[in-house]
Amino acid sequence: MTSPAAQQFWNELRLTTQSRIGLGRAGNALPTTRVLEFAAAHAAARDAVHIPLDVEATVAAVTAVGIGTPAVVASQADGRSEYLRRPDKGRLPADLDAVPRGNSDIGVVLADGLSPRALTEHGPGLLTALVDVLGERYSLAPPVIATQARVALGDHIGARMGVRTLLVLIGERPGLSVASSLGIYLTHLPMPGRTDADRNCISNVHPPEGLGYAAAARVVAGLVDGARRLGRSGVDLKDTSRADELGPGPRAIS
């Protein structure tokens, strides 16, 4: 049996992490409470993957942000089952006729990805934060909602939109600690054929435990500015959003 002092130690340490630590034991097994918590987390992760996006509600929430009524597109994956079995189909558009052409600075795609729940819970809030940070300096295209979508689907959408920089807000793969986390993928000059080396990613957007909307938007703004100066995104582009907070680095001794 765990001593009261040991139990207090683990209780305090668990407040600092979402990892499953200090679970204790009942005989040769985990306590029943911990087993039930694990089963509930596993069920939540499975539901996050399989329950489809409520497109109508998402369109309403995104429209309320105020940068236009979103177009809705789908990948070539026919339903959730094929989406999970055929990632290649999730990267290709079924039809982009609904996406208006233009020449805005920035386009935003809100994609269900592997957690439609994450897009439902965090997509509109994150989009609002992005508009607040980017809207005064850059022109923003009307957003696009993409279903059964992988990240690379955004390359086709961004090329159709004619934007210089594309942001894909996509539901990340659920884990046993977090089932509703969003990732942001930034691609400068999007076009079919781009690879992951051409993108920058900000992950774990799921306040209050994960990265907050405003903090994520500040990182995105720094990357957008850097991509425009550099002329590209990806491995050569680094996040400098915290440079002012951290101060100057050590000086070389000559």
XYZ file of N, CA and C in Angstrom:
762
model
N 0.855 -1.204 0.000
C 0.000 0.000 0.000
C 0.888 1.251 0.000
N 0.516 2.242 -0.787
C 1.294 3.466 -0.890
C 1.132 4.299 0.380
N 2.256 4.793 0.889
C 2.218 5.603 2.100
C 1.593 6.961 1.799
N 1.039 7.628 2.830
C 0.458 8.956 2.601
C 1.464 9.942 2.034
N 2.711 9.885 2.491
C 3.727 10.817 1.979
C 4.005 10.569 0.504
N 4.115 9.292 0.137
C 4.351 8.960 -1.269
C 3.160 9.367 -2.128
N 1.958 9.139 -1.613
C 0.764 9.507 -2.367
C 0.692 11.009 -2.582
N 1.056 11.793 -1.566
C 1.055 13.252 -1.698
C 2.091 13.686 -2.739
N 3.248 13.025 -2.734
C 4.286 13.349 -3.710
C 3.766 13.153 -5.123
N 3.142 11.999 -5.389
C 2.645 11.719 -6.736
C 1.482 12.630 -7.097
N 0.624 12.930 -6.142
C -0.498 13.829 -6.414
C -0.008 15.202 -6.863
N 1.033 15.721 -6.200
C 1.577 17.026 -6.565
C 2.292 16.967 -7.904
N 3.019 15.877 -8.162
C 3.753 15.762 -9.416
C 2.802 15.624 -10.603
N 1.670 14.959 -10.389
C 0.704 14.792 -11.477
C 0.100 16.115 -11.922
N 0.140 17.123 -11.061
C -0.381 18.435 -11.430
C 0.474 19.110 -12.490
N 1.693 18.643 -12.690
C 2.620 19.273 -13.630
C 2.662 18.592 -14.986
N 1.938 17.489 -15.161
C 2.026 16.747 -16.413
C 0.716 16.023 -16.693
N 0.459 15.777 -17.983
C -0.706 14.975 -18.365
C -0.340 13.504 -18.514
N 0.930 13.176 -18.304
C 1.369 11.783 -18.395
C 0.790 10.982 -17.239
N 0.647 9.702 -17.454
C 0.131 8.814 -16.410
C 1.305 8.317 -15.563
N 1.457 8.909 -14.400
C 2.564 8.571 -13.516
C 2.038 8.280 -12.117
N 2.775 7.473 -11.370
C 2.399 7.189 -9.987
C 0.999 6.642 -9.850
N 0.664 5.664 -10.681
C -0.715 5.166 -10.715
C -1.046 4.248 -9.540
N -0.024 3.738 -8.892
C -0.276 2.827 -7.781
C -0.600 1.427 -8.260
N -0.981 0.576 -7.342
C -1.333 -0.796 -7.708
C -2.290 -1.384 -6.687
N -3.024 -2.361 -7.143
C -3.901 -3.146 -6.285
C -3.510 -4.600 -6.490
N -2.724 -5.129 -5.586
C -2.163 -6.460 -5.804
C -1.158 -6.413 -6.934
N -1.371 -7.248 -7.944
C -0.495 -7.263 -9.112
C -1.024 -6.425 -10.268
N -2.076 -5.661 -10.042
C -2.713 -4.900 -11.125
C -2.831 -3.425 -10.733
N -3.278 -2.635 -11.708
C -3.564 -1.228 -11.445
C -4.856 -1.100 -10.634
N -4.977 -0.026 -9.875
C -6.253 0.211 -9.195
C -7.386 0.352 -10.207
N -8.577 -0.042 -9.797
C -9.728 -0.006 -10.706
C -9.974 1.392 -11.257
N -9.810 2.406 -10.423
C -10.027 3.779 -10.878
C -9.120 4.125 -12.047
N -7.842 3.724 -11.962
C -6.883 4.037 -13.031
C -7.216 3.277 -14.309
N -7.672 2.045 -14.155
C -8.062 1.260 -15.329
C -9.248 1.916 -16.035
N -10.214 2.380 -15.268
C -11.389 3.037 -15.849
C -11.009 4.362 -16.503
N -10.078 5.104 -15.889
C -9.620 6.357 -16.494
C -8.952 6.100 -17.839
N -8.143 5.045 -17.906
C -7.475 4.707 -19.161
C -8.497 4.314 -20.224
N -9.488 3.504 -19.841
C -10.511 3.084 -20.799
C -11.298 4.285 -21.325
N -11.594 5.236 -20.443
C -12.330 6.428 -20.865
C -11.497 7.271 -21.826
N -10.195 7.403 -21.536
C -9.315 8.174 -22.425
C -9.180 7.499 -23.779
N -9.105 6.183 -23.786
C -9.000 5.442 -25.047
C -10.274 5.617 -25.870
N -11.421 5.567 -25.207
C -12.690 5.754 -25.908
C -12.801 7.166 -26.479
N -12.346 8.152 -25.715
C -12.392 9.533 -26.198
C -11.513 9.718 -27.423
N -10.335 9.082 -27.412
C -9.434 9.179 -28.562
C -10.044 8.527 -29.795
N -10.667 7.369 -29.620
C -11.306 6.695 -30.756
C -12.467 7.524 -31.303
N -13.267 8.082 -30.401
C -14.393 8.912 -30.845
C -13.898 10.138 -31.603
N -12.812 10.739 -31.122
C -12.278 11.929 -31.777
C -11.876 11.639 -33.210
N -11.375 10.443 -33.462
C -10.970 10.059 -34.814
C -12.174 9.764 -35.697
N -13.149 9.043 -35.159
C -14.199 8.471 -36.006
C -15.448 9.340 -36.156
N -15.755 10.185 -35.181
C -16.967 10.998 -35.289
C -16.728 12.109 -36.307
N -17.532 12.203 -37.366
C -17.277 13.181 -38.437
C -17.529 14.610 -37.987
N -16.952 15.519 -38.733
C -17.114 16.945 -38.461
C -18.551 17.381 -38.725
N -19.088 18.177 -37.824
C -20.394 18.810 -38.043
C -20.152 20.028 -38.938
N -20.291 19.827 -40.237
C -19.920 20.874 -41.193
C -20.811 22.099 -41.049
N -22.089 21.894 -40.897
C -23.021 23.027 -40.812
C -22.692 23.914 -39.622
N -22.444 23.310 -38.466
C -22.119 24.093 -37.277
C -20.763 24.782 -37.431
N -19.819 24.112 -38.082
C -18.496 24.697 -38.274
C -18.563 25.883 -39.222
N -19.359 25.763 -40.279
C -19.533 26.881 -41.208
C -20.101 28.093 -40.467
N -21.084 27.872 -39.620
C -21.690 28.975 -38.872
C -20.679 29.631 -37.937
N -19.892 28.803 -37.235
C -18.920 29.342 -36.281
C -17.801 30.099 -36.992
N -17.356 29.593 -38.133
C -16.283 30.245 -38.879
C -16.789 31.528 -39.536
N -18.003 31.508 -40.041
C -18.591 32.720 -40.629
C -18.663 33.843 -39.616
N -18.948 33.486 -38.358
C -19.075 34.498 -37.300
C -17.756 35.196 -36.997
N -16.636 34.617 -37.407
C -15.336 35.266 -37.176
C -15.231 36.553 -37.984
N -15.873 36.590 -39.169
C -15.993 37.850 -39.882
C -15.048 38.086 -41.035
N -14.464 37.032 -41.612
C -13.616 37.247 -42.791
C -14.201 36.559 -44.024
N -15.481 36.297 -43.998
C -16.151 35.721 -45.162
C -16.782 34.380 -44.855
N -17.752 34.023 -45.692
C -18.393 32.716 -45.570
C -17.474 31.656 -46.157
N -17.163 30.615 -45.410
C -16.186 29.644 -45.902
C -16.738 28.752 -47.012
N -15.878 28.444 -47.970
C -16.180 27.390 -48.930
C -15.931 26.048 -48.248
N -16.629 25.022 -48.698
C -16.467 23.677 -48.134
C -16.012 22.737 -49.241
N -14.912 22.039 -48.996
C -14.392 21.087 -49.967
C -14.133 19.759 -49.263
N -13.922 18.727 -50.062
C -13.627 17.400 -49.518
C -12.463 16.793 -50.285
N -11.801 15.871 -49.654
C -10.746 15.128 -50.333
C -11.365 14.002 -51.148
N -10.523 13.219 -51.782
C -11.001 12.088 -52.575
C -11.344 10.874 -51.717
N -11.065 10.936 -50.425
C -11.414 9.826 -49.537
C -12.930 9.765 -49.376
N -13.487 8.617 -49.637
C -14.932 8.431 -49.573
C -15.323 7.931 -48.190
N -15.484 8.852 -47.272
C -15.886 8.490 -45.927
C -14.708 8.296 -44.993
N -15.038 8.164 -43.718
C -14.006 8.120 -42.682
C -13.142 6.863 -42.769
N -13.760 5.744 -43.086
C -13.003 4.502 -43.151
C -11.918 4.564 -44.225
N -12.280 5.024 -45.418
C -11.281 5.125 -46.485
C -10.242 6.194 -46.156
N -10.658 7.251 -45.506
C -9.709 8.291 -45.109
C -8.604 7.715 -44.223
N -8.981 6.847 -43.298
C -7.995 6.266 -42.391
C -7.131 5.214 -43.076
N -7.701 4.508 -44.042
C -6.948 3.455 -44.731
C -6.122 3.970 -45.895
N -6.518 5.097 -46.478
C -5.865 5.619 -47.686
C -5.441 7.077 -47.478
N -4.333 7.302 -46.766
C -3.872 8.683 -46.579
C -3.633 9.434 -47.886
N -3.267 8.695 -48.947
C -3.003 9.354 -50.235
C -4.246 10.055 -50.768
N -5.420 9.458 -50.566
C -6.652 10.082 -51.046
C -7.014 11.328 -50.231
N -6.604 11.345 -48.975
C -6.863 12.520 -48.150
C -6.035 13.725 -48.547
N -5.022 13.508 -49.381
C -4.150 14.604 -49.817
C -4.592 15.209 -51.146
N -5.599 14.619 -51.774
C -6.033 15.066 -53.099
C -7.466 15.575 -53.038
N -7.773 16.670 -53.729
C -9.126 17.226 -53.679
C -10.086 16.468 -54.588
N -11.330 16.363 -54.128
C -12.370 15.813 -54.989
C -12.812 16.859 -56.002
N -12.959 18.098 -55.564
C -13.434 19.183 -56.429
C -13.152 20.510 -55.732
N -12.551 21.433 -56.444
C -12.222 22.736 -55.854
C -13.030 23.876 -56.461
N -14.108 23.561 -57.172
C -14.900 24.604 -57.827
C -15.479 25.606 -56.831
N -15.719 25.169 -55.580
C -16.321 26.058 -54.591
C -15.334 27.074 -54.032
N -14.039 26.872 -54.289
C -13.009 27.759 -53.730
C -12.808 28.948 -54.667
N -13.051 30.174 -54.205
C -12.883 31.340 -55.079
C -11.410 31.643 -55.332
N -11.121 32.105 -56.534
C -9.757 32.530 -56.864
C -9.539 33.954 -56.367
N -8.289 34.276 -56.093
C -7.972 35.620 -55.626
C -6.475 35.814 -55.567
N -6.057 36.847 -54.860
C -4.627 37.120 -54.716
C -4.321 37.677 -53.337
N -4.978 37.143 -52.312
C -4.753 37.605 -50.946
C -3.383 37.166 -50.450
N -2.927 37.829 -49.388
C -1.639 37.470 -48.800
C -1.697 36.109 -48.105
N -2.774 35.886 -47.359
C -2.849 34.687 -46.508
C -4.189 33.991 -46.703
N -4.134 32.682 -46.812
C -5.329 31.860 -46.837
C -5.324 30.907 -45.654
N -6.507 30.558 -45.178
C -6.637 29.647 -44.044
C -7.559 28.496 -44.423
N -7.071 27.283 -44.218
C -7.881 26.079 -44.401
C -8.108 25.453 -43.034
N -9.342 25.212 -42.682
C -9.689 24.534 -41.437
C -10.053 23.100 -41.780
N -9.185 22.157 -41.414
C -9.315 20.766 -41.835
C -9.616 19.858 -40.644
N -10.484 18.874 -40.875
C -10.840 17.971 -39.784
C -9.665 17.093 -39.352
N -8.866 16.595 -40.303
C -7.709 15.779 -39.964
C -8.093 14.552 -39.155
N -7.248 14.182 -38.218
C -7.467 12.987 -37.408
C -8.262 13.268 -36.137
N -8.693 14.522 -35.960
C -9.546 14.847 -34.821
C -10.512 15.959 -35.197
N -11.628 15.609 -35.848
C -12.645 16.628 -36.115
C -13.086 17.356 -34.855
N -13.078 16.653 -33.748
C -13.452 17.275 -32.467
C -12.553 18.466 -32.154
N -11.264 18.339 -32.451
C -10.332 19.437 -32.181
C -10.695 20.668 -33.001
N -11.072 20.458 -34.257
C -11.446 21.599 -35.100
C -12.715 22.253 -34.579
N -13.664 21.444 -34.142
C -14.905 21.982 -33.584
C -14.634 22.827 -32.343
N -13.788 22.309 -31.448
C -13.562 22.980 -30.177
C -12.635 24.193 -30.299
N -11.648 24.124 -31.179
C -10.603 25.153 -31.177
C -10.471 25.935 -32.482
N -11.041 25.436 -33.572
C -10.864 26.096 -34.864
C -11.323 27.543 -34.885
N -12.578 27.842 -34.521
C -13.038 29.238 -34.573
C -12.257 30.163 -33.646
N -11.923 29.695 -32.452
C -11.163 30.524 -31.521
C -9.766 30.825 -32.024
N -9.112 29.817 -32.583
C -7.774 30.027 -33.130
C -7.825 30.942 -34.344
N -8.827 30.762 -35.199
C -8.967 31.636 -36.366
C -9.156 33.085 -35.937
N -9.947 33.313 -34.905
C -10.160 34.665 -34.400
C -8.842 35.290 -33.945
N -8.023 34.511 -33.236
C -6.727 35.019 -32.778
C -5.811 35.334 -33.954
N -5.846 34.501 -34.974
C -5.025 34.748 -36.161
C -5.459 36.018 -36.880
N -6.756 36.220 -36.996
C -7.266 37.434 -37.638
C -6.850 38.662 -36.851
N -6.904 38.584 -35.527
C -6.512 39.722 -34.693
C -5.047 40.103 -34.906
N -4.185 39.103 -35.079
C -2.752 39.367 -35.203
C -2.353 39.715 -36.631
N -2.963 39.041 -37.606
C -2.528 39.186 -38.998
C -3.362 40.168 -39.807
N -4.610 40.394 -39.382
C -5.558 41.131 -40.212
C -5.184 42.565 -40.496
N -4.436 43.211 -39.605
C -4.084 44.617 -39.821
C -2.944 44.788 -40.817
N -2.146 43.745 -41.021
C -0.959 43.870 -41.873
C -1.081 43.126 -43.194
N -1.956 42.125 -43.235
C -2.057 41.286 -44.433
C -3.514 41.153 -44.856
N -3.714 40.940 -46.152
C -5.061 40.650 -46.640
C -5.333 39.162 -46.457
N -6.536 38.861 -45.974
C -6.918 37.482 -45.665
C -8.014 37.022 -46.619
N -7.815 35.874 -47.237
C -8.829 35.306 -48.117
C -9.962 34.707 -47.288
N -11.165 34.605 -47.845
C -12.219 33.878 -47.138
C -11.742 32.465 -46.821
N -12.049 31.956 -45.627
C -11.520 30.648 -45.223
C -12.160 29.500 -45.991
N -11.515 28.351 -45.898
C -12.012 27.124 -46.527
C -12.072 26.032 -45.466
N -13.157 25.287 -45.435
C -13.295 24.132 -44.551
C -13.103 22.873 -45.401
N -12.210 21.991 -44.959
C -11.896 20.779 -45.723
C -12.191 19.546 -44.877
N -12.903 18.591 -45.463
C -13.238 17.362 -44.749
C -12.478 16.172 -45.333
N -12.280 15.153 -44.481
C -11.467 13.976 -44.811
C -10.103 14.440 -45.336
N -9.523 15.411 -44.635
C -8.372 16.134 -45.167
C -7.073 15.761 -44.475
N -6.031 15.611 -45.274
C -4.646 15.564 -44.805
C -4.008 16.916 -45.085
N -2.834 17.147 -44.497
C -2.197 18.463 -44.602
C -1.967 18.870 -46.051
N -1.485 17.935 -46.875
C -1.113 18.263 -48.255
C -2.296 18.661 -49.121
N -3.520 18.384 -48.679
C -4.679 18.864 -49.423
C -4.648 20.389 -49.502
N -4.076 21.029 -48.487
C -3.982 22.471 -48.475
C -3.158 23.037 -49.622
N -2.182 22.271 -50.133
C -1.377 22.764 -51.251
C -2.243 23.020 -52.476
N -3.171 22.115 -52.747
C -4.082 22.274 -53.883
C -5.044 23.444 -53.644
N -5.548 23.538 -52.406
C -6.486 24.611 -52.084
C -5.787 25.964 -52.152
N -4.574 26.053 -51.586
C -3.841 27.313 -51.591
C -3.503 27.787 -52.988
N -3.134 26.832 -53.874
C -2.839 27.200 -55.263
C -4.083 27.723 -55.952
N -5.209 27.106 -55.683
C -6.466 27.566 -56.258
C -6.834 28.959 -55.729
N -6.592 29.207 -54.452
C -6.921 30.492 -53.839
C -6.007 31.604 -54.350
N -4.793 31.243 -54.748
C -3.850 32.245 -55.214
C -3.187 33.022 -54.097
N -3.098 32.423 -52.896
C -2.506 33.125 -51.757
C -0.990 32.930 -51.735
N -0.307 33.862 -51.083
C 1.150 33.746 -50.962
C 1.530 32.795 -49.831
N 0.762 32.807 -48.762
C 1.058 31.949 -47.614
C -0.225 31.256 -47.182
N -0.120 29.959 -46.924
C -1.296 29.187 -46.518
C -1.108 28.647 -45.109
N -2.172 28.754 -44.323
C -2.204 28.168 -42.991
C -3.252 27.062 -42.977
N -2.841 25.851 -42.626
C -3.777 24.737 -42.474
C -3.932 24.460 -40.988
N -5.140 24.689 -40.480
C -5.472 24.376 -39.090
C -6.125 23.002 -39.098
N -5.478 22.009 -38.509
C -5.926 20.628 -38.681
C -5.907 19.865 -37.365
N -6.903 19.012 -37.194
C -6.976 18.179 -36.002
C -5.839 17.173 -35.961
N -5.089 17.179 -34.854
C -3.963 16.275 -34.707
C -4.422 14.900 -34.228
N -3.564 13.921 -34.448
C -3.880 12.556 -34.004
C -4.112 12.550 -32.497
N -5.262 12.052 -32.028
C -5.537 12.034 -30.591
C -4.615 11.059 -29.864
N -4.288 11.406 -28.645
C -3.539 10.512 -27.774
C -4.371 10.188 -26.554
N -3.773 9.459 -25.630
C -4.499 9.063 -24.427
C -4.509 10.162 -23.369
N -3.787 11.260 -23.644
C -3.847 12.418 -22.747
C -4.672 13.548 -23.343
N -4.607 13.712 -24.670
C -5.303 14.811 -25.347
C -6.001 14.267 -26.590
N -7.307 14.460 -26.661
C -8.066 13.982 -27.816
C -8.473 15.100 -28.762
N -8.216 16.351 -28.368
C -8.686 17.469 -29.192
C -7.605 18.546 -29.281
N -6.558 18.244 -30.024
C -5.452 19.179 -30.189
C -5.344 19.575 -31.656
N -5.136 20.878 -31.899
C -4.986 21.381 -33.263
C -3.516 21.612 -33.587
N -3.152 21.388 -34.857
C -1.859 21.772 -35.374
C -2.037 22.830 -36.454
N -1.031 23.659 -36.633
C -1.037 24.686 -37.676
C 0.151 24.424 -38.593
N -0.130 24.273 -39.883
C 0.937 24.052 -40.865
C 1.004 25.263 -41.789
N 2.165 25.875 -41.859
C 2.373 27.067 -42.678
C 3.192 26.696 -43.907
N 2.674 27.046 -45.089
C 3.388 26.810 -46.347
C 3.409 28.101 -47.145
N 4.612 28.579 -47.482
C 4.746 29.762 -48.311
C 4.730 29.353 -49.777
N 3.987 30.111 -50.584
C 3.783 29.800 -52.004
C 3.301 28.348 -52.182
N 2.116 28.045 -51.655
C 1.614 26.666 -51.723
C 1.321 26.236 -53.143
N 1.629 24.989 -53.431
C 1.333 24.400 -54.731
C 1.458 22.885 -54.606
N 0.761 22.131 -55.455
C 0.905 20.676 -55.417
C 2.366 20.272 -55.601
N 2.771 19.281 -54.831
C 4.146 18.816 -54.903
C 5.006 19.277 -53.748
N 4.507 20.201 -52.937
C 5.243 20.600 -51.752
C 5.389 19.401 -50.815
N 6.467 19.378 -50.045
C 6.692 18.293 -49.092
C 6.693 18.851 -47.676
N 6.803 17.959 -46.697
C 6.828 18.412 -45.310
C 8.039 19.290 -45.026
N 9.105 19.140 -45.803
C 10.279 19.990 -45.618
C 10.008 21.435 -46.006
N 8.908 21.663 -46.732
C 8.539 23.018 -47.158
C 7.577 23.698 -46.183
N 7.271 23.047 -45.070
C 6.279 23.584 -44.142
C 6.894 23.846 -42.769
N 6.200 24.682 -42.020
C 6.490 24.862 -40.597
C 5.256 24.468 -39.802
N 5.469 23.854 -38.664
C 4.347 23.337 -37.867
C 4.376 23.913 -36.460
N 3.213 24.349 -36.003
C 3.002 24.704 -34.595
C 1.954 23.718 -34.080
N 2.300 22.937 -33.085
C 1.401 21.861 -32.651
C 0.917 22.078 -31.220
N 0.028 21.183 -30.804
C -0.492 21.159 -29.432
C -1.252 22.430 -29.058
N -2.077 22.913 -29.973
C -2.943 24.057 -29.661
C -4.225 23.511 -29.049
N -4.323 23.601 -27.737
C -5.542 23.147 -27.046
C -5.568 23.745 -25.646
N -5.882 25.045 -25.560
C -5.958 25.671 -24.242
C -7.096 25.049 -23.420
N -6.963 25.040 -22.086
C -5.912 25.719 -21.318
C -4.663 24.880 -21.082
N -4.715 23.558 -21.303
C -3.554 22.728 -20.995
C -2.421 22.924 -22.008
N -2.772 23.060 -23.275
C -1.771 23.189 -24.314
C -1.524 24.643 -24.688
N -0.967 24.837 -25.882
C -0.667 26.183 -26.374
C -1.961 26.963 -26.575
N -1.981 28.213 -26.101
C -3.164 29.051 -26.233
C -3.289 29.670 -27.611
N -4.471 30.165 -27.916
C -4.728 30.741 -29.244
C -3.826 31.954 -29.516
N -3.760 32.870 -28.568
C -2.990 34.097 -28.778
C -1.503 33.783 -28.945
N -0.985 32.865 -28.129
C 0.431 32.505 -28.234
C 0.718 31.835 -29.572
N -0.167 30.950 -29.996
C 0.014 30.288 -31.292
C -0.031 31.311 -32.421
N -0.937 32.277 -32.332
C -1.053 33.295 -33.381
C 0.207 34.147 -33.471
N 0.821 34.435 -32.324
C 2.064 35.215 -32.349
C 3.190 34.447 -33.045
N 3.264 33.150 -32.795
C 4.273 32.332 -33.478
C 4.015 32.333 -34.984
N 2.752 32.173 -35.367
C 2.399 32.182 -36.789
C 2.791 33.503 -37.423
N 2.500 34.613 -36.753
C 2.826 35.933 -37.308
C 4.326 36.065 -37.546
N 5.129 35.587 -36.605
C 6.571 35.634 -36.788
C 7.033 34.797 -37.964
N 6.416 33.629 -38.129
C 6.786 32.758 -39.246
C 6.332 33.337 -40.587
N 5.152 33.959 -40.608
C 4.680 34.598 -41.845
C 5.628 35.711 -42.252
N 5.995 36.551 -41.287
C 6.937 37.639 -41.587
C 8.257 37.074 -42.103
N 8.752 36.042 -41.445
C 10.014 35.442 -41.858
C 9.943 34.804 -43.222
N 8.828 34.146 -43.522
C 8.677 33.500 -44.827
C 8.668 34.519 -45.951
N 8.053 35.665 -45.711
C 8.007 36.702 -46.745
C 9.387 37.307 -46.982
N 10.160 37.455 -45.906
C 11.518 37.972 -46.087
C 12.423 36.948 -46.768
N 12.274 35.683 -46.361
C 13.138 34.621 -46.871
C 12.724 34.156 -48.258
N 11.419 34.273 -48.539
C 10.902 33.804 -49.820
C 10.521 32.341 -49.817
N 10.531 31.715 -48.647
C 10.162 30.301 -48.552
C 9.891 29.952 -47.090
N 9.265 28.831 -46.894
C 9.022 28.304 -45.552
C 9.702 26.944 -45.447
N 9.590 26.332 -44.282
C 10.155 24.999 -44.112
C 11.413 24.992 -43.260
N 12.332 24.105 -43.595
C 13.473 23.849 -42.728
C 14.391 25.060 -42.569
N 14.378 25.981 -43.517
C 15.239 27.160 -43.429
C 14.615 28.297 -42.623
N 13.352 28.149 -42.254
C 12.626 29.209 -41.546
C 12.495 28.830 -40.071
N 12.935 29.699 -39.184
C 12.909 29.422 -37.756
C 11.967 30.375 -37.032
N 11.399 29.892 -35.935
C 10.513 30.710 -35.112
C 11.347 31.704 -34.306
N 11.116 32.991 -34.535
C 11.815 34.037 -33.789
C 10.851 34.851 -32.929
N 9.661 34.313 -32.697
C 8.629 35.086 -32.000
C 9.013 35.417 -30.562
N 9.900 34.634 -29.947
C 10.286 34.875 -28.556
C 11.650 35.528 -28.440
N 12.204 35.989 -29.545
C 13.558 36.554 -29.511
C 13.643 37.746 -28.570
N 12.638 38.625 -28.610
C 12.657 39.800 -27.752
C 12.543 39.422 -26.279
N 11.749 38.367 -25.989
C 11.594 37.937 -24.607
C 12.894 37.356 -24.053
N 13.615 36.613 -24.883
C 14.814 35.932 -24.428
C 16.018 36.855 -24.362
N 15.983 37.956 -25.125
C 17.092 38.891 -25.106
C 18.214 38.457 -26.010
N 19.274 39.276 -26.101
C 20.386 38.939 -26.989
C 21.141 37.720 -26.514
N 21.680 36.982 -27.447
C 22.462 35.803 -27.118
C 23.846 36.206 -26.646
N 24.653 35.217 -26.219
C 26.000 35.525 -25.740
C 26.869 36.083 -26.843
N 27.729 37.033 -26.498
C 28.618 37.627 -27.471
C 29.873 36.773 -27.643
N 30.338 36.739 -28.848
C 31.585 36.012 -29.101
C 32.763 36.811 -28.543
N 33.738 36.112 -27.992
C 34.916 36.764 -27.440
C 35.991 36.793 -28.518
N 36.428 37.998 -28.882
C 37.431 38.128 -29.935
C 38.832 38.211 -29.342
